[in-house]
Amino acid sequence: MAPQLPPADGFTYKGINGDSNGPRMLVGTWITLSLAIVITLLRMTVKLFFVPPVKLEDYFAIIALLLAIARTALLTMLKSRQYGYHIWDIEESNIDYLYTRSKGATVIYLVATICAKLSILLLYKRLFGVSTPFRYVCHTLMAVVISYGTAVALAYIFQCRPVYAGWDWFYPGNCVSLHAIAVATGALNIATDFAIVVVPIPLVLRLQLKPAKLVSVLAIFSTGILCVPFNSGQTLA
């Protein structure tokens, strides 16, 4: 079968025998999802049996996890349809199927990201809310996260004119570049990730803790920075 699009310079058409990043991408997705499931289950166990009641931030965490499970299941189902292949190696019967489902998975990811960040910021507000300036910072970050997340999700959904063209690879229409949207989303995600990691550190430093405990607390908050490259990569993927 001939390629639907010409291969990029230096590449040749290989069809179903072509190179695929799909398995590697799915492994990373499943690993992070497994960690999220374990952490959320531990969190809810503590909230239900040891430190009730369940708060608003916990519900946002649960919603984010359910959306992450749905997205991972959707991407896993795409593996048999040449998910992760170069566009010129994908069979015609798979192109539109992959395009619409992958786009839907991206919208799910964006909503899950909003819920996860709101969960963290609401927790910050409850823990450090005695500081009025800190509450203002949390409210500002929440407004930013909701605003840009909603805007980007809508940009993906209504990417083309007519709208249907954005959900059918072969339907003609005037469309905004998905690459440009993805780059902008990645930049905003990185910026908000760093802000969320850095914001509580000044308040933590003021706590009357022994040096060893202070370092431990800072380390726990700083682990969030590990999500920055993954968050960006998931968006750009």
PDB file of C-alpha atoms in Angstrom:
ATOM      1  CA  MET A   1       0.000   0.000   0.000  1.00  0.00           C
ATOM      2  CA  ALA A   2       1.350   3.431  -0.911  1.00  0.00           C
ATOM      3  CA  PRO A   3       1.855   6.051   1.823  1.00  0.00           C
ATOM      4  CA  GLN A   4      -0.859   8.657   2.343  1.00  0.00           C
ATOM      5  CA  LEU A   5       1.788  11.330   2.840  1.00  0.00           C
ATOM      6  CA  PRO A   6       5.334  11.397   1.443  1.00  0.00           C
ATOM      7  CA  PRO A   7       8.022  10.332   3.925  1.00  0.00           C
ATOM      8  CA  ALA A   8      10.201  13.042   5.441  1.00  0.00           C
ATOM      9  CA  ASP A   9      13.715  13.521   4.086  1.00  0.00           C
ATOM     10  CA  GLY A  10      15.916  10.580   5.019  1.00  0.00           C
ATOM     11  CA  PHE A  11      12.991   8.231   5.653  1.00  0.00           C
ATOM     12  CA  THR A  12      11.342   5.570   3.494  1.00  0.00           C
ATOM     13  CA  TYR A  13       7.872   4.069   3.539  1.00  0.00           C
ATOM     14  CA  LYS A  14       7.777   0.858   5.633  1.00  0.00           C
ATOM     15  CA  GLY A  15       4.088   0.456   6.393  1.00  0.00           C
ATOM     16  CA  ILE A  16       3.273  -1.873   9.276  1.00  0.00           C
ATOM     17  CA  ASN A  17       6.982  -2.716   9.517  1.00  0.00           C
ATOM     18  CA  GLY A  18       7.865   0.904  10.238  1.00  0.00           C
ATOM     19  CA  ASP A  19       9.374   2.275  13.420  1.00  0.00           C
ATOM     20  CA  SER A  20       6.947   2.977  16.254  1.00  0.00           C
ATOM     21  CA  ASN A  21       7.269   4.934  19.490  1.00  0.00           C
ATOM     22  CA  GLY A  22       3.887   3.611  20.604  1.00  0.00           C
ATOM     23  CA  PRO A  23       5.108   0.837  22.944  1.00  0.00           C
ATOM     24  CA  ARG A  24       7.617   3.126  24.702  1.00  0.00           C
ATOM     25  CA  MET A  25       5.014   5.853  25.089  1.00  0.00           C
ATOM     26  CA  LEU A  26       2.497   3.396  26.527  1.00  0.00           C
ATOM     27  CA  VAL A  27       5.022   1.972  28.991  1.00  0.00           C
ATOM     28  CA  GLY A  28       5.677   5.466  30.378  1.00  0.00           C
ATOM     29  CA  THR A  29       1.964   6.176  30.526  1.00  0.00           C
ATOM     30  CA  TRP A  30       1.191   2.932  32.365  1.00  0.00           C
ATOM     31  CA  ILE A  31       4.028   3.449  34.866  1.00  0.00           C
ATOM     32  CA  THR A  32       2.881   6.942  35.803  1.00  0.00           C
ATOM     33  CA  LEU A  33      -0.751   5.809  35.945  1.00  0.00           C
ATOM     34  CA  SER A  34       0.183   2.956  38.284  1.00  0.00           C
ATOM     35  CA  LEU A  35       1.971   5.385  40.591  1.00  0.00           C
ATOM     36  CA  ALA A  36      -1.027   7.721  40.501  1.00  0.00           C
ATOM     37  CA  ILE A  37      -3.386   4.881  41.409  1.00  0.00           C
ATOM     38  CA  VAL A  38      -1.247   3.782  44.368  1.00  0.00           C
ATOM     39  CA  ILE A  39      -0.815   7.339  45.668  1.00  0.00           C
ATOM     40  CA  THR A  40      -4.506   8.178  45.302  1.00  0.00           C
ATOM     41  CA  LEU A  41      -5.586   4.962  47.020  1.00  0.00           C
ATOM     42  CA  LEU A  42      -3.236   5.674  49.926  1.00  0.00           C
ATOM     43  CA  ARG A  43      -4.521   9.232  50.110  1.00  0.00           C
ATOM     44  CA  MET A  44      -8.153   8.164  50.185  1.00  0.00           C
ATOM     45  CA  THR A  45      -7.450   5.424  52.734  1.00  0.00           C
ATOM     46  CA  VAL A  46      -5.948   8.017  55.066  1.00  0.00           C
ATOM     47  CA  LYS A  47      -8.839  10.419  54.480  1.00  0.00           C
ATOM     48  CA  LEU A  48     -11.562   7.813  54.974  1.00  0.00           C
ATOM     49  CA  PHE A  49     -10.174   5.950  57.979  1.00  0.00           C
ATOM     50  CA  PHE A  50      -7.608   8.139  59.742  1.00  0.00           C
ATOM     51  CA  VAL A  51      -8.040  11.844  58.945  1.00  0.00           C
ATOM     52  CA  PRO A  52     -11.616  12.427  57.763  1.00  0.00           C
ATOM     53  CA  PRO A  53     -13.463  14.047  56.142  1.00  0.00           C
ATOM     54  CA  VAL A  54     -12.827  13.897  52.395  1.00  0.00           C
ATOM     55  CA  LYS A  55     -12.195  17.429  51.132  1.00  0.00           C
ATOM     56  CA  LEU A  56     -12.803  19.158  47.803  1.00  0.00           C
ATOM     57  CA  GLU A  57      -9.179  18.666  46.750  1.00  0.00           C
ATOM     58  CA  ASP A  58      -9.617  14.908  47.207  1.00  0.00           C
ATOM     59  CA  TYR A  59     -12.561  14.840  44.817  1.00  0.00           C
ATOM     60  CA  PHE A  60     -10.510  16.697  42.210  1.00  0.00           C
ATOM     61  CA  ALA A  61      -7.723  14.132  42.660  1.00  0.00           C
ATOM     62  CA  ILE A  62     -10.207  11.283  42.112  1.00  0.00           C
ATOM     63  CA  ILE A  63     -11.605  12.943  38.964  1.00  0.00           C
ATOM     64  CA  ALA A  64      -8.070  13.461  37.627  1.00  0.00           C
ATOM     65  CA  LEU A  65      -7.259   9.787  38.251  1.00  0.00           C
ATOM     66  CA  LEU A  66     -10.444   8.537  36.552  1.00  0.00           C
ATOM     67  CA  LEU A  67      -9.702  10.706  33.518  1.00  0.00           C
ATOM     68  CA  ALA A  68      -6.109   9.425  33.443  1.00  0.00           C
ATOM     69  CA  ILE A  69      -7.399   5.834  33.491  1.00  0.00           C
ATOM     70  CA  ALA A  70      -9.805   6.606  30.631  1.00  0.00           C
ATOM     71  CA  ARG A  71      -7.036   8.246  28.590  1.00  0.00           C
ATOM     72  CA  THR A  72      -4.615   5.370  29.159  1.00  0.00           C
ATOM     73  CA  ALA A  73      -7.261   2.809  28.181  1.00  0.00           C
ATOM     74  CA  LEU A  74      -8.024   4.772  25.016  1.00  0.00           C
ATOM     75  CA  LEU A  75      -4.354   5.031  24.013  1.00  0.00           C
ATOM     76  CA  THR A  76      -3.809   1.329  24.742  1.00  0.00           C
ATOM     77  CA  MET A  77      -6.659   0.415  22.389  1.00  0.00           C
ATOM     78  CA  LEU A  78      -4.922   2.416  19.639  1.00  0.00           C
ATOM     79  CA  LYS A  79      -1.824   0.208  19.750  1.00  0.00           C
ATOM     80  CA  SER A  80      -3.366  -2.248  17.276  1.00  0.00           C
ATOM     81  CA  ARG A  81      -4.097   0.651  14.896  1.00  0.00           C
ATOM     82  CA  GLN A  82      -0.437   1.712  14.412  1.00  0.00           C
ATOM     83  CA  TYR A  83      -0.339   4.166  17.307  1.00  0.00           C
ATOM     84  CA  GLY A  84       3.077   5.835  17.466  1.00  0.00           C
ATOM     85  CA  TYR A  85       4.001   5.209  13.821  1.00  0.00           C
ATOM     86  CA  HIS A  86       5.201   7.862  11.416  1.00  0.00           C
ATOM     87  CA  ILE A  87       2.234   9.325   9.570  1.00  0.00           C
ATOM     88  CA  TRP A  88       3.492   8.089   6.204  1.00  0.00           C
ATOM     89  CA  ASP A  89       3.628   4.488   7.498  1.00  0.00           C
ATOM     90  CA  ILE A  90       0.048   4.433   8.785  1.00  0.00           C
ATOM     91  CA  GLU A  91      -2.514   2.606   6.649  1.00  0.00           C
ATOM     92  CA  GLU A  92      -5.333   4.723   5.259  1.00  0.00           C
ATOM     93  CA  SER A  93      -7.959   2.824   7.243  1.00  0.00           C
ATOM     94  CA  ASN A  94      -6.162   3.737  10.489  1.00  0.00           C
ATOM     95  CA  ILE A  95      -5.361   7.395   9.920  1.00  0.00           C
ATOM     96  CA  ASP A  96      -8.706   8.972  10.766  1.00  0.00           C
ATOM     97  CA  TYR A  97      -9.323   6.487  13.601  1.00  0.00           C
ATOM     98  CA  LEU A  98      -5.977   7.366  15.206  1.00  0.00           C
ATOM     99  CA  TYR A  99      -6.401  11.088  14.601  1.00  0.00           C
ATOM    100  CA  THR A 100      -9.791  11.460  16.258  1.00  0.00           C
ATOM    101  CA  ARG A 101      -9.033   9.159  19.214  1.00  0.00           C
ATOM    102  CA  SER A 102      -5.625  10.698  19.855  1.00  0.00           C
ATOM    103  CA  LYS A 103      -7.172  14.142  19.774  1.00  0.00           C
ATOM    104  CA  GLY A 104      -9.871  13.023  22.204  1.00  0.00           C
ATOM    105  CA  ALA A 105      -7.177  11.593  24.490  1.00  0.00           C
ATOM    106  CA  THR A 106      -5.428  14.971  24.464  1.00  0.00           C
ATOM    107  CA  VAL A 107      -8.609  16.769  25.524  1.00  0.00           C
ATOM    108  CA  ILE A 108      -9.068  14.229  28.353  1.00  0.00           C
ATOM    109  CA  TYR A 109      -5.443  14.813  29.397  1.00  0.00           C
ATOM    110  CA  LEU A 110      -5.962  18.572  29.503  1.00  0.00           C
ATOM    111  CA  VAL A 111      -9.027  18.270  31.752  1.00  0.00           C
ATOM    112  CA  ALA A 112      -7.213  15.760  33.994  1.00  0.00           C
ATOM    113  CA  THR A 113      -4.289  18.173  34.310  1.00  0.00           C
ATOM    114  CA  ILE A 114      -6.619  20.987  35.371  1.00  0.00           C
ATOM    115  CA  CYS A 115      -8.187  18.767  38.050  1.00  0.00           C
ATOM    116  CA  ALA A 116      -4.804  17.563  39.343  1.00  0.00           C
ATOM    117  CA  LYS A 117      -3.424  21.094  39.654  1.00  0.00           C
ATOM    118  CA  LEU A 118      -6.585  22.368  41.321  1.00  0.00           C
ATOM    119  CA  SER A 119      -6.317  19.510  43.806  1.00  0.00           C
ATOM    120  CA  ILE A 120      -2.769  20.548  44.732  1.00  0.00           C
ATOM    121  CA  LEU A 121      -3.597  24.249  44.983  1.00  0.00           C
ATOM    122  CA  LEU A 122      -6.675  23.602  47.132  1.00  0.00           C
ATOM    123  CA  LEU A 123      -4.529  21.495  49.436  1.00  0.00           C
ATOM    124  CA  TYR A 124      -1.961  24.309  49.644  1.00  0.00           C
ATOM    125  CA  LYS A 125      -4.709  26.766  50.489  1.00  0.00           C
ATOM    126  CA  ARG A 126      -5.997  24.557  53.292  1.00  0.00           C
ATOM    127  CA  LEU A 127      -2.516  23.922  54.743  1.00  0.00           C
ATOM    128  CA  PHE A 128      -1.101  27.434  54.434  1.00  0.00           C
ATOM    129  CA  GLY A 129      -4.296  29.489  54.146  1.00  0.00           C
ATOM    130  CA  VAL A 130      -3.540  31.523  57.266  1.00  0.00           C
ATOM    131  CA  SER A 131      -1.383  33.725  55.047  1.00  0.00           C
ATOM    132  CA  THR A 132      -3.604  36.144  53.118  1.00  0.00           C
ATOM    133  CA  PRO A 133      -1.004  36.835  50.378  1.00  0.00           C
ATOM    134  CA  PHE A 134      -0.564  33.089  49.908  1.00  0.00           C
ATOM    135  CA  ARG A 135      -4.328  32.642  49.451  1.00  0.00           C
ATOM    136  CA  TYR A 136      -4.271  35.329  46.771  1.00  0.00           C
ATOM    137  CA  VAL A 137      -1.420  33.529  45.016  1.00  0.00           C
ATOM    138  CA  CYS A 138      -3.341  30.239  45.121  1.00  0.00           C
ATOM    139  CA  HIS A 139      -6.495  31.866  43.772  1.00  0.00           C
ATOM    140  CA  THR A 140      -4.506  33.502  40.982  1.00  0.00           C
ATOM    141  CA  LEU A 141      -2.851  30.229  39.996  1.00  0.00           C
ATOM    142  CA  MET A 142      -6.199  28.434  40.060  1.00  0.00           C
ATOM    143  CA  ALA A 143      -7.690  31.089  37.781  1.00  0.00           C
ATOM    144  CA  VAL A 144      -4.723  30.773  35.399  1.00  0.00           C
ATOM    145  CA  VAL A 145      -4.925  26.967  35.327  1.00  0.00           C
ATOM    146  CA  ILE A 146      -8.682  26.946  34.690  1.00  0.00           C
ATOM    147  CA  SER A 147      -8.478  29.709  32.074  1.00  0.00           C
ATOM    148  CA  TYR A 148      -5.661  28.381  29.923  1.00  0.00           C
ATOM    149  CA  GLY A 149      -6.720  24.750  30.348  1.00  0.00           C
ATOM    150  CA  THR A 150     -10.265  25.498  29.221  1.00  0.00           C
ATOM    151  CA  ALA A 151      -9.038  27.690  26.368  1.00  0.00           C
ATOM    152  CA  VAL A 152      -6.663  25.025  25.059  1.00  0.00           C
ATOM    153  CA  ALA A 153      -9.270  22.256  25.374  1.00  0.00           C
ATOM    154  CA  LEU A 154     -11.726  24.375  23.390  1.00  0.00           C
ATOM    155  CA  ALA A 155      -9.011  25.120  20.824  1.00  0.00           C
ATOM    156  CA  TYR A 156      -8.551  21.379  20.281  1.00  0.00           C
ATOM    157  CA  ILE A 157     -12.283  20.729  20.079  1.00  0.00           C
ATOM    158  CA  PHE A 158     -13.039  23.674  17.754  1.00  0.00           C
ATOM    159  CA  GLN A 159      -9.726  23.610  15.885  1.00  0.00           C
ATOM    160  CA  CYS A 160     -11.242  23.804  12.417  1.00  0.00           C
ATOM    161  CA  ARG A 161     -13.952  25.561  10.498  1.00  0.00           C
ATOM    162  CA  PRO A 162     -16.250  23.745   9.986  1.00  0.00           C
ATOM    163  CA  VAL A 163     -15.830  22.023  13.366  1.00  0.00           C
ATOM    164  CA  TYR A 164     -16.359  18.583  11.817  1.00  0.00           C
ATOM    165  CA  ALA A 165     -13.150  19.006   9.824  1.00  0.00           C
ATOM    166  CA  GLY A 166     -11.203  18.982  13.054  1.00  0.00           C
ATOM    167  CA  TRP A 167     -12.450  15.484  13.809  1.00  0.00           C
ATOM    168  CA  ASP A 168     -12.082  13.953  10.348  1.00  0.00           C
ATOM    169  CA  TRP A 169      -8.606  13.735   8.854  1.00  0.00           C
ATOM    170  CA  PHE A 170      -9.898  13.640   5.288  1.00  0.00           C
ATOM    171  CA  TYR A 171     -12.541  16.375   5.566  1.00  0.00           C
ATOM    172  CA  PRO A 172     -11.364  19.749   4.133  1.00  0.00           C
ATOM    173  CA  GLY A 173     -11.448  22.843   6.305  1.00  0.00           C
ATOM    174  CA  ASN A 174      -9.508  25.808   7.669  1.00  0.00           C
ATOM    175  CA  CYS A 175      -7.677  24.667  10.787  1.00  0.00           C
ATOM    176  CA  VAL A 176      -5.367  26.134  13.408  1.00  0.00           C
ATOM    177  CA  SER A 177      -2.011  24.355  13.697  1.00  0.00           C
ATOM    178  CA  LEU A 178      -2.135  21.655  16.369  1.00  0.00           C
ATOM    179  CA  HIS A 179       1.642  21.914  16.724  1.00  0.00           C
ATOM    180  CA  ALA A 180       1.374  25.580  17.671  1.00  0.00           C
ATOM    181  CA  ILE A 181      -1.344  24.762  20.216  1.00  0.00           C
ATOM    182  CA  ALA A 182       0.743  21.922  21.674  1.00  0.00           C
ATOM    183  CA  VAL A 183       3.851  24.114  22.021  1.00  0.00           C
ATOM    184  CA  ALA A 184       1.844  26.855  23.753  1.00  0.00           C
ATOM    185  CA  THR A 185       0.227  24.287  26.051  1.00  0.00           C
ATOM    186  CA  GLY A 186       3.605  22.774  26.924  1.00  0.00           C
ATOM    187  CA  ALA A 187       5.020  26.181  27.803  1.00  0.00           C
ATOM    188  CA  LEU A 188       2.031  27.053  30.007  1.00  0.00           C
ATOM    189  CA  ASN A 189       2.145  23.654  31.691  1.00  0.00           C
ATOM    190  CA  ILE A 190       5.835  24.052  32.507  1.00  0.00           C
ATOM    191  CA  ALA A 191       5.275  27.559  33.880  1.00  0.00           C
ATOM    192  CA  THR A 192       2.380  26.530  36.129  1.00  0.00           C
ATOM    193  CA  ASP A 193       4.183  23.352  37.229  1.00  0.00           C
ATOM    194  CA  PHE A 194       7.181  25.341  38.387  1.00  0.00           C
ATOM    195  CA  ALA A 195       4.941  27.901  40.093  1.00  0.00           C
ATOM    196  CA  ILE A 196       3.040  25.202  41.966  1.00  0.00           C
ATOM    197  CA  VAL A 197       6.300  23.598  43.118  1.00  0.00           C
ATOM    198  CA  VAL A 198       7.938  26.873  44.201  1.00  0.00           C
ATOM    199  CA  VAL A 199       4.967  28.669  45.815  1.00  0.00           C
ATOM    200  CA  PRO A 200       4.887  26.771  49.173  1.00  0.00           C
ATOM    201  CA  ILE A 201       8.660  26.689  49.699  1.00  0.00           C
ATOM    202  CA  PRO A 202       8.970  30.129  51.433  1.00  0.00           C
ATOM    203  CA  LEU A 203       6.232  29.141  53.913  1.00  0.00           C
ATOM    204  CA  VAL A 204       7.843  25.757  54.533  1.00  0.00           C
ATOM    205  CA  LEU A 205      11.162  27.444  55.280  1.00  0.00           C
ATOM    206  CA  ARG A 206       9.470  29.450  58.052  1.00  0.00           C
ATOM    207  CA  LEU A 207       8.297  26.326  59.861  1.00  0.00           C
ATOM    208  CA  GLN A 208      10.013  25.622  63.169  1.00  0.00           C
ATOM    209  CA  LEU A 209      11.466  22.272  62.186  1.00  0.00           C
ATOM    210  CA  LYS A 210      14.734  20.545  62.799  1.00  0.00           C
ATOM    211  CA  PRO A 211      17.089  20.739  59.775  1.00  0.00           C
ATOM    212  CA  ALA A 212      16.617  17.052  58.917  1.00  0.00           C
ATOM    213  CA  LYS A 213      12.802  17.342  58.952  1.00  0.00           C
ATOM    214  CA  LEU A 214      12.906  20.613  57.033  1.00  0.00           C
ATOM    215  CA  VAL A 215      15.012  19.009  54.300  1.00  0.00           C
ATOM    216  CA  SER A 216      12.578  16.080  54.172  1.00  0.00           C
ATOM    217  CA  VAL A 217       9.545  18.353  53.803  1.00  0.00           C
ATOM    218  CA  LEU A 218      11.265  20.410  51.114  1.00  0.00           C
ATOM    219  CA  ALA A 219      12.202  17.219  49.288  1.00  0.00           C
ATOM    220  CA  ILE A 220       8.585  16.053  49.315  1.00  0.00           C
ATOM    221  CA  PHE A 221       7.355  19.329  47.819  1.00  0.00           C
ATOM    222  CA  SER A 222      10.239  19.430  45.335  1.00  0.00           C
ATOM    223  CA  THR A 223       9.458  16.001  43.897  1.00  0.00           C
ATOM    224  CA  GLY A 224       6.722  17.739  41.919  1.00  0.00           C
ATOM    225  CA  ILE A 225       9.397  19.202  39.697  1.00  0.00           C
ATOM    226  CA  LEU A 226       9.972  15.699  38.305  1.00  0.00           C
ATOM    227  CA  CYS A 227       6.555  15.965  36.643  1.00  0.00           C
ATOM    228  CA  VAL A 228       7.591  18.974  34.557  1.00  0.00           C
ATOM    229  CA  PRO A 229       9.377  17.155  31.712  1.00  0.00           C
ATOM    230  CA  PHE A 230       6.759  14.373  31.660  1.00  0.00           C
ATOM    231  CA  ASN A 231       3.900  16.879  31.653  1.00  0.00           C
ATOM    232  CA  SER A 232       5.435  18.789  28.766  1.00  0.00           C
ATOM    233  CA  GLY A 233       6.263  15.639  26.845  1.00  0.00           C
ATOM    234  CA  GLN A 234       2.753  14.260  27.189  1.00  0.00           C
ATOM    235  CA  THR A 235       1.286  17.467  25.820  1.00  0.00           C
ATOM    236  CA  LEU A 236       3.666  17.669  22.881  1.00  0.00           C
ATOM    237  CA  ALA A 237       3.227  13.986  22.094  1.00  0.00           C
TER     238      ALA A 237
END
